[in-house]
């Protein structure tokens, strides 16, 4: 997951530099810890760069979910709102951090749908989501 996200940031910077720049500006100084099943990584943002790191200092927000949940959201079997409301996707942080992350996510998606390389990244992500790995959500309960 982390490697695919890092590749997507690179593709966004190359193929939609204005939207990549906007996303980075929106998220500058923010850190997000992401736990997808057993995989854990950090996202760090500066005004001109988005990075995926294996470890990092304390994050502004934490996202917990499973690969199957991401797959269900991607394929519209589950809405992002319903995933959050049912705790299939847990997001914790201060309100300003969560608002900035939402704004950055919307910009990321606007860029992603305009990037020619994203369909192949999406195919690879779907394959990863189908792998039989326990989710963070199911193991945390």
mmCIF file with all atom_site columns, C-alpha atoms in Angstrom:
data_model
loop_
_atom_site.group_PDB
_atom_site.id
_atom_site.type_symbol
_atom_site.label_atom_id
_atom_site.label_alt_id
_atom_site.label_comp_id
_atom_site.label_asym_id
_atom_site.label_entity_id
_atom_site.label_seq_id
_atom_site.pdbx_PDB_ins_code
_atom_site.Cartn_x
_atom_site.Cartn_y
_atom_site.Cartn_z
_atom_site.occupancy
_atom_site.B_iso_or_equiv
_atom_site.pdbx_formal_charge
_atom_site.auth_seq_id
_atom_site.auth_comp_id
_atom_site.auth_asym_id
_atom_site.auth_atom_id
_atom_site.pdbx_PDB_model_num
ATOM 1   C CA . UNK A 1 1   ? 0.000   0.000   0.000   1.00 0.00 ? 1   UNK A CA 1
ATOM 2   C CA . UNK A 1 2   ? 2.661   2.485   1.016   1.00 0.00 ? 2   UNK A CA 1
ATOM 3   C CA . UNK A 1 3   ? 4.755   1.843   -2.082  1.00 0.00 ? 3   UNK A CA 1
ATOM 4   C CA . UNK A 1 4   ? 1.742   2.299   -4.373  1.00 0.00 ? 4   UNK A CA 1
ATOM 5   C CA . UNK A 1 5   ? 0.855   5.543   -2.633  1.00 0.00 ? 5   UNK A CA 1
ATOM 6   C CA . UNK A 1 6   ? 4.440   6.787   -3.039  1.00 0.00 ? 6   UNK A CA 1
ATOM 7   C CA . UNK A 1 7   ? 4.271   5.935   -6.756  1.00 0.00 ? 7   UNK A CA 1
ATOM 8   C CA . UNK A 1 8   ? 0.970   7.778   -7.039  1.00 0.00 ? 8   UNK A CA 1
ATOM 9   C CA . UNK A 1 9   ? 2.471   10.923  -5.476  1.00 0.00 ? 9   UNK A CA 1
ATOM 10  C CA . UNK A 1 10  ? 5.308   10.776  -8.023  1.00 0.00 ? 10  UNK A CA 1
ATOM 11  C CA . UNK A 1 11  ? 2.847   10.302  -10.888 1.00 0.00 ? 11  UNK A CA 1
ATOM 12  C CA . UNK A 1 12  ? 0.675   13.158  -9.656  1.00 0.00 ? 12  UNK A CA 1
ATOM 13  C CA . UNK A 1 13  ? 3.707   15.474  -9.456  1.00 0.00 ? 13  UNK A CA 1
ATOM 14  C CA . UNK A 1 14  ? 4.765   14.516  -12.992 1.00 0.00 ? 14  UNK A CA 1
ATOM 15  C CA . UNK A 1 15  ? 1.370   14.433  -14.718 1.00 0.00 ? 15  UNK A CA 1
ATOM 16  C CA . UNK A 1 16  ? -0.647  17.036  -12.795 1.00 0.00 ? 16  UNK A CA 1
ATOM 17  C CA . UNK A 1 17  ? 1.934   19.338  -11.206 1.00 0.00 ? 17  UNK A CA 1
ATOM 18  C CA . UNK A 1 18  ? -0.539  22.116  -10.379 1.00 0.00 ? 18  UNK A CA 1
ATOM 19  C CA . UNK A 1 19  ? -2.819  19.755  -8.450  1.00 0.00 ? 19  UNK A CA 1
ATOM 20  C CA . UNK A 1 20  ? 0.156   18.098  -6.759  1.00 0.00 ? 20  UNK A CA 1
ATOM 21  C CA . UNK A 1 21  ? 1.365   21.536  -5.702  1.00 0.00 ? 21  UNK A CA 1
ATOM 22  C CA . UNK A 1 22  ? -2.087  22.481  -4.403  1.00 0.00 ? 22  UNK A CA 1
ATOM 23  C CA . UNK A 1 23  ? -2.345  19.227  -2.405  1.00 0.00 ? 23  UNK A CA 1
ATOM 24  C CA . UNK A 1 24  ? 1.104   19.759  -0.888  1.00 0.00 ? 24  UNK A CA 1
ATOM 25  C CA . UNK A 1 25  ? 0.286   23.353  0.021   1.00 0.00 ? 25  UNK A CA 1
ATOM 26  C CA . UNK A 1 26  ? -2.979  22.253  1.648   1.00 0.00 ? 26  UNK A CA 1
ATOM 27  C CA . UNK A 1 27  ? -1.164  19.594  3.684   1.00 0.00 ? 27  UNK A CA 1
ATOM 28  C CA . UNK A 1 28  ? 2.166   21.340  4.343   1.00 0.00 ? 28  UNK A CA 1
ATOM 29  C CA . UNK A 1 29  ? 3.474   20.470  7.788   1.00 0.00 ? 29  UNK A CA 1
ATOM 30  C CA . UNK A 1 30  ? 0.935   17.670  8.331   1.00 0.00 ? 30  UNK A CA 1
ATOM 31  C CA . UNK A 1 31  ? 1.823   14.077  9.188   1.00 0.00 ? 31  UNK A CA 1
ATOM 32  C CA . UNK A 1 32  ? -0.538  11.129  8.903   1.00 0.00 ? 32  UNK A CA 1
ATOM 33  C CA . UNK A 1 33  ? 0.078   7.661   10.330  1.00 0.00 ? 33  UNK A CA 1
ATOM 34  C CA . UNK A 1 34  ? -1.633  5.008   8.220   1.00 0.00 ? 34  UNK A CA 1
ATOM 35  C CA . UNK A 1 35  ? -2.362  1.438   9.321   1.00 0.00 ? 35  UNK A CA 1
ATOM 36  C CA . UNK A 1 36  ? -3.798  -0.812  6.611   1.00 0.00 ? 36  UNK A CA 1
ATOM 37  C CA . UNK A 1 37  ? -4.056  -4.302  7.979   1.00 0.00 ? 37  UNK A CA 1
ATOM 38  C CA . UNK A 1 38  ? -0.604  -5.164  9.235   1.00 0.00 ? 38  UNK A CA 1
ATOM 39  C CA . UNK A 1 39  ? 1.129   -2.472  7.156   1.00 0.00 ? 39  UNK A CA 1
ATOM 40  C CA . UNK A 1 40  ? 1.998   0.772   8.911   1.00 0.00 ? 40  UNK A CA 1
ATOM 41  C CA . UNK A 1 41  ? 3.551   3.863   7.323   1.00 0.00 ? 41  UNK A CA 1
ATOM 42  C CA . UNK A 1 42  ? 3.609   7.635   7.645   1.00 0.00 ? 42  UNK A CA 1
ATOM 43  C CA . UNK A 1 43  ? 2.737   10.371  5.176   1.00 0.00 ? 43  UNK A CA 1
ATOM 44  C CA . UNK A 1 44  ? 4.620   13.641  5.514   1.00 0.00 ? 44  UNK A CA 1
ATOM 45  C CA . UNK A 1 45  ? 3.910   16.798  3.557   1.00 0.00 ? 45  UNK A CA 1
ATOM 46  C CA . UNK A 1 46  ? 5.916   19.914  2.834   1.00 0.00 ? 46  UNK A CA 1
ATOM 47  C CA . UNK A 1 47  ? 4.851   22.818  0.647   1.00 0.00 ? 47  UNK A CA 1
ATOM 48  C CA . UNK A 1 48  ? 6.312   21.070  -2.411  1.00 0.00 ? 48  UNK A CA 1
ATOM 49  C CA . UNK A 1 49  ? 6.501   17.365  -1.605  1.00 0.00 ? 49  UNK A CA 1
ATOM 50  C CA . UNK A 1 50  ? 4.450   14.412  -0.364  1.00 0.00 ? 50  UNK A CA 1
ATOM 51  C CA . UNK A 1 51  ? 6.447   11.533  1.101   1.00 0.00 ? 51  UNK A CA 1
ATOM 52  C CA . UNK A 1 52  ? 5.679   8.024   2.309   1.00 0.00 ? 52  UNK A CA 1
ATOM 53  C CA . UNK A 1 53  ? 7.994   6.992   5.136   1.00 0.00 ? 53  UNK A CA 1
ATOM 54  C CA . UNK A 1 54  ? 8.216   3.684   7.027   1.00 0.00 ? 54  UNK A CA 1
ATOM 55  C CA . UNK A 1 55  ? 8.394   5.488   10.393  1.00 0.00 ? 55  UNK A CA 1
ATOM 56  C CA . UNK A 1 56  ? 8.048   9.015   11.607  1.00 0.00 ? 56  UNK A CA 1
ATOM 57  C CA . UNK A 1 57  ? 7.465   11.295  14.565  1.00 0.00 ? 57  UNK A CA 1
ATOM 58  C CA . UNK A 1 58  ? 4.080   11.625  16.190  1.00 0.00 ? 58  UNK A CA 1
ATOM 59  C CA . UNK A 1 59  ? 1.401   12.199  13.571  1.00 0.00 ? 59  UNK A CA 1
ATOM 60  C CA . UNK A 1 60  ? -1.341  14.834  13.451  1.00 0.00 ? 60  UNK A CA 1
ATOM 61  C CA . UNK A 1 61  ? -3.844  12.134  12.567  1.00 0.00 ? 61  UNK A CA 1
ATOM 62  C CA . UNK A 1 62  ? -4.185  8.362   12.457  1.00 0.00 ? 62  UNK A CA 1
ATOM 63  C CA . UNK A 1 63  ? -6.027  6.290   9.860   1.00 0.00 ? 63  UNK A CA 1
ATOM 64  C CA . UNK A 1 64  ? -6.860  2.623   10.576  1.00 0.00 ? 64  UNK A CA 1
ATOM 65  C CA . UNK A 1 65  ? -8.521  0.298   8.095   1.00 0.00 ? 65  UNK A CA 1
ATOM 66  C CA . UNK A 1 66  ? -8.137  -2.940  6.181   1.00 0.00 ? 66  UNK A CA 1
ATOM 67  C CA . UNK A 1 67  ? -7.295  -3.728  2.596   1.00 0.00 ? 67  UNK A CA 1
ATOM 68  C CA . UNK A 1 68  ? -10.756 -5.154  2.029   1.00 0.00 ? 68  UNK A CA 1
ATOM 69  C CA . UNK A 1 69  ? -12.338 -1.856  3.136   1.00 0.00 ? 69  UNK A CA 1
ATOM 70  C CA . UNK A 1 70  ? -10.207 0.126   0.699   1.00 0.00 ? 70  UNK A CA 1
ATOM 71  C CA . UNK A 1 71  ? -11.187 -2.289  -2.071  1.00 0.00 ? 71  UNK A CA 1
ATOM 72  C CA . UNK A 1 72  ? -14.872 -1.966  -1.180  1.00 0.00 ? 72  UNK A CA 1
ATOM 73  C CA . UNK A 1 73  ? -14.665 1.844   -1.237  1.00 0.00 ? 73  UNK A CA 1
ATOM 74  C CA . UNK A 1 74  ? -12.746 1.857   -4.541  1.00 0.00 ? 74  UNK A CA 1
ATOM 75  C CA . UNK A 1 75  ? -15.329 -0.403  -6.170  1.00 0.00 ? 75  UNK A CA 1
ATOM 76  C CA . UNK A 1 76  ? -18.333 1.469   -4.683  1.00 0.00 ? 76  UNK A CA 1
ATOM 77  C CA . UNK A 1 77  ? -19.518 -1.458  -2.569  1.00 0.00 ? 77  UNK A CA 1
ATOM 78  C CA . UNK A 1 78  ? -19.078 0.820   0.448   1.00 0.00 ? 78  UNK A CA 1
ATOM 79  C CA . UNK A 1 79  ? -19.183 4.600   0.619   1.00 0.00 ? 79  UNK A CA 1
ATOM 80  C CA . UNK A 1 80  ? -16.382 6.432   2.352   1.00 0.00 ? 80  UNK A CA 1
ATOM 81  C CA . UNK A 1 81  ? -18.954 8.004   4.675   1.00 0.00 ? 81  UNK A CA 1
ATOM 82  C CA . UNK A 1 82  ? -20.438 4.628   5.630   1.00 0.00 ? 82  UNK A CA 1
ATOM 83  C CA . UNK A 1 83  ? -16.954 3.185   6.171   1.00 0.00 ? 83  UNK A CA 1
ATOM 84  C CA . UNK A 1 84  ? -16.203 5.987   8.651   1.00 0.00 ? 84  UNK A CA 1
ATOM 85  C CA . UNK A 1 85  ? -19.601 5.843   10.379  1.00 0.00 ? 85  UNK A CA 1
ATOM 86  C CA . UNK A 1 86  ? -19.331 2.071   10.901  1.00 0.00 ? 86  UNK A CA 1
ATOM 87  C CA . UNK A 1 87  ? -15.685 2.243   12.040  1.00 0.00 ? 87  UNK A CA 1
ATOM 88  C CA . UNK A 1 88  ? -14.535 0.130   9.105   1.00 0.00 ? 88  UNK A CA 1
ATOM 89  C CA . UNK A 1 89  ? -12.254 3.094   8.482   1.00 0.00 ? 89  UNK A CA 1
ATOM 90  C CA . UNK A 1 90  ? -11.216 4.933   11.625  1.00 0.00 ? 90  UNK A CA 1
ATOM 91  C CA . UNK A 1 91  ? -9.744  8.417   11.405  1.00 0.00 ? 91  UNK A CA 1
ATOM 92  C CA . UNK A 1 92  ? -8.526  10.171  14.531  1.00 0.00 ? 92  UNK A CA 1
ATOM 93  C CA . UNK A 1 93  ? -7.046  13.623  14.877  1.00 0.00 ? 93  UNK A CA 1
ATOM 94  C CA . UNK A 1 94  ? -7.812  17.210  15.693  1.00 0.00 ? 94  UNK A CA 1
ATOM 95  C CA . UNK A 1 95  ? -10.556 18.887  13.698  1.00 0.00 ? 95  UNK A CA 1
ATOM 96  C CA . UNK A 1 96  ? -8.137  21.238  11.858  1.00 0.00 ? 96  UNK A CA 1
ATOM 97  C CA . UNK A 1 97  ? -5.960  18.254  10.872  1.00 0.00 ? 97  UNK A CA 1
ATOM 98  C CA . UNK A 1 98  ? -8.930  16.217  9.672   1.00 0.00 ? 98  UNK A CA 1
ATOM 99  C CA . UNK A 1 99  ? -10.289 19.149  7.689   1.00 0.00 ? 99  UNK A CA 1
ATOM 100 C CA . UNK A 1 100 ? -6.902  19.703  6.016   1.00 0.00 ? 100 UNK A CA 1
ATOM 101 C CA . UNK A 1 101 ? -6.600  15.976  5.251   1.00 0.00 ? 101 UNK A CA 1
ATOM 102 C CA . UNK A 1 102 ? -10.061 15.963  3.685   1.00 0.00 ? 102 UNK A CA 1
ATOM 103 C CA . UNK A 1 103 ? -9.208  18.989  1.551   1.00 0.00 ? 103 UNK A CA 1
ATOM 104 C CA . UNK A 1 104 ? -5.932  17.353  0.473   1.00 0.00 ? 104 UNK A CA 1
ATOM 105 C CA . UNK A 1 105 ? -7.700  14.064  -0.311  1.00 0.00 ? 105 UNK A CA 1
ATOM 106 C CA . UNK A 1 106 ? -10.225 15.827  -2.540  1.00 0.00 ? 106 UNK A CA 1
ATOM 107 C CA . UNK A 1 107 ? -7.406  17.568  -4.426  1.00 0.00 ? 107 UNK A CA 1
ATOM 108 C CA . UNK A 1 108 ? -5.492  14.261  -4.730  1.00 0.00 ? 108 UNK A CA 1
ATOM 109 C CA . UNK A 1 109 ? -8.555  12.552  -6.231  1.00 0.00 ? 109 UNK A CA 1
ATOM 110 C CA . UNK A 1 110 ? -9.149  15.450  -8.642  1.00 0.00 ? 110 UNK A CA 1
ATOM 111 C CA . UNK A 1 111 ? -5.574  15.024  -9.842  1.00 0.00 ? 111 UNK A CA 1
ATOM 112 C CA . UNK A 1 112 ? -5.677  11.226  -9.885  1.00 0.00 ? 112 UNK A CA 1
ATOM 113 C CA . UNK A 1 113 ? -8.623  11.040  -12.261 1.00 0.00 ? 113 UNK A CA 1
ATOM 114 C CA . UNK A 1 114 ? -6.691  13.239  -14.702 1.00 0.00 ? 114 UNK A CA 1
ATOM 115 C CA . UNK A 1 115 ? -3.425  11.246  -14.617 1.00 0.00 ? 115 UNK A CA 1
ATOM 116 C CA . UNK A 1 116 ? -2.856  8.799   -17.489 1.00 0.00 ? 116 UNK A CA 1
ATOM 117 C CA . UNK A 1 117 ? -0.790  6.481   -15.281 1.00 0.00 ? 117 UNK A CA 1
ATOM 118 C CA . UNK A 1 118 ? -3.389  6.101   -12.527 1.00 0.00 ? 118 UNK A CA 1
ATOM 119 C CA . UNK A 1 119 ? -5.484  3.330   -14.145 1.00 0.00 ? 119 UNK A CA 1
ATOM 120 C CA . UNK A 1 120 ? -2.533  0.918   -13.901 1.00 0.00 ? 120 UNK A CA 1
ATOM 121 C CA . UNK A 1 121 ? -1.838  2.030   -10.313 1.00 0.00 ? 121 UNK A CA 1
ATOM 122 C CA . UNK A 1 122 ? -5.509  1.469   -9.513  1.00 0.00 ? 122 UNK A CA 1
ATOM 123 C CA . UNK A 1 123 ? -5.378  -2.036  -11.003 1.00 0.00 ? 123 UNK A CA 1
ATOM 124 C CA . UNK A 1 124 ? -2.366  -2.856  -8.855  1.00 0.00 ? 124 UNK A CA 1
ATOM 125 C CA . UNK A 1 125 ? -4.084  -1.405  -5.782  1.00 0.00 ? 125 UNK A CA 1
ATOM 126 C CA . UNK A 1 126 ? -7.186  -3.527  -6.405  1.00 0.00 ? 126 UNK A CA 1
ATOM 127 C CA . UNK A 1 127 ? -4.972  -6.625  -6.617  1.00 0.00 ? 127 UNK A CA 1
ATOM 128 C CA . UNK A 1 128 ? -3.336  -5.744  -3.282  1.00 0.00 ? 128 UNK A CA 1
ATOM 129 C CA . UNK A 1 129 ? -6.766  -5.175  -1.711  1.00 0.00 ? 129 UNK A CA 1
ATOM 130 C CA . UNK A 1 130 ? -7.830  -8.684  -2.756  1.00 0.00 ? 130 UNK A CA 1
ATOM 131 C CA . UNK A 1 131 ? -4.860  -10.305 -1.004  1.00 0.00 ? 131 UNK A CA 1
ATOM 132 C CA . UNK A 1 132 ? -5.933  -12.405 1.961   1.00 0.00 ? 132 UNK A CA 1
ATOM 133 C CA . UNK A 1 133 ? -4.399  -10.373 4.770   1.00 0.00 ? 133 UNK A CA 1
ATOM 134 C CA . UNK A 1 134 ? -6.179  -9.683  8.083   1.00 0.00 ? 134 UNK A CA 1
ATOM 135 C CA . UNK A 1 135 ? -7.303  -6.064  8.371   1.00 0.00 ? 135 UNK A CA 1
ATOM 136 C CA . UNK A 1 136 ? -6.347  -3.698  11.174  1.00 0.00 ? 136 UNK A CA 1
ATOM 137 C CA . UNK A 1 137 ? -10.036 -3.293  11.869  1.00 0.00 ? 137 UNK A CA 1
ATOM 138 C CA . UNK A 1 138 ? -10.667 -7.004  12.356  1.00 0.00 ? 138 UNK A CA 1
ATOM 139 C CA . UNK A 1 139 ? -7.512  -7.586  14.418  1.00 0.00 ? 139 UNK A CA 1
ATOM 140 C CA . UNK A 1 140 ? -7.977  -4.524  16.628  1.00 0.00 ? 140 UNK A CA 1
ATOM 141 C CA . UNK A 1 141 ? -11.302 -5.682  18.021  1.00 0.00 ? 141 UNK A CA 1
#
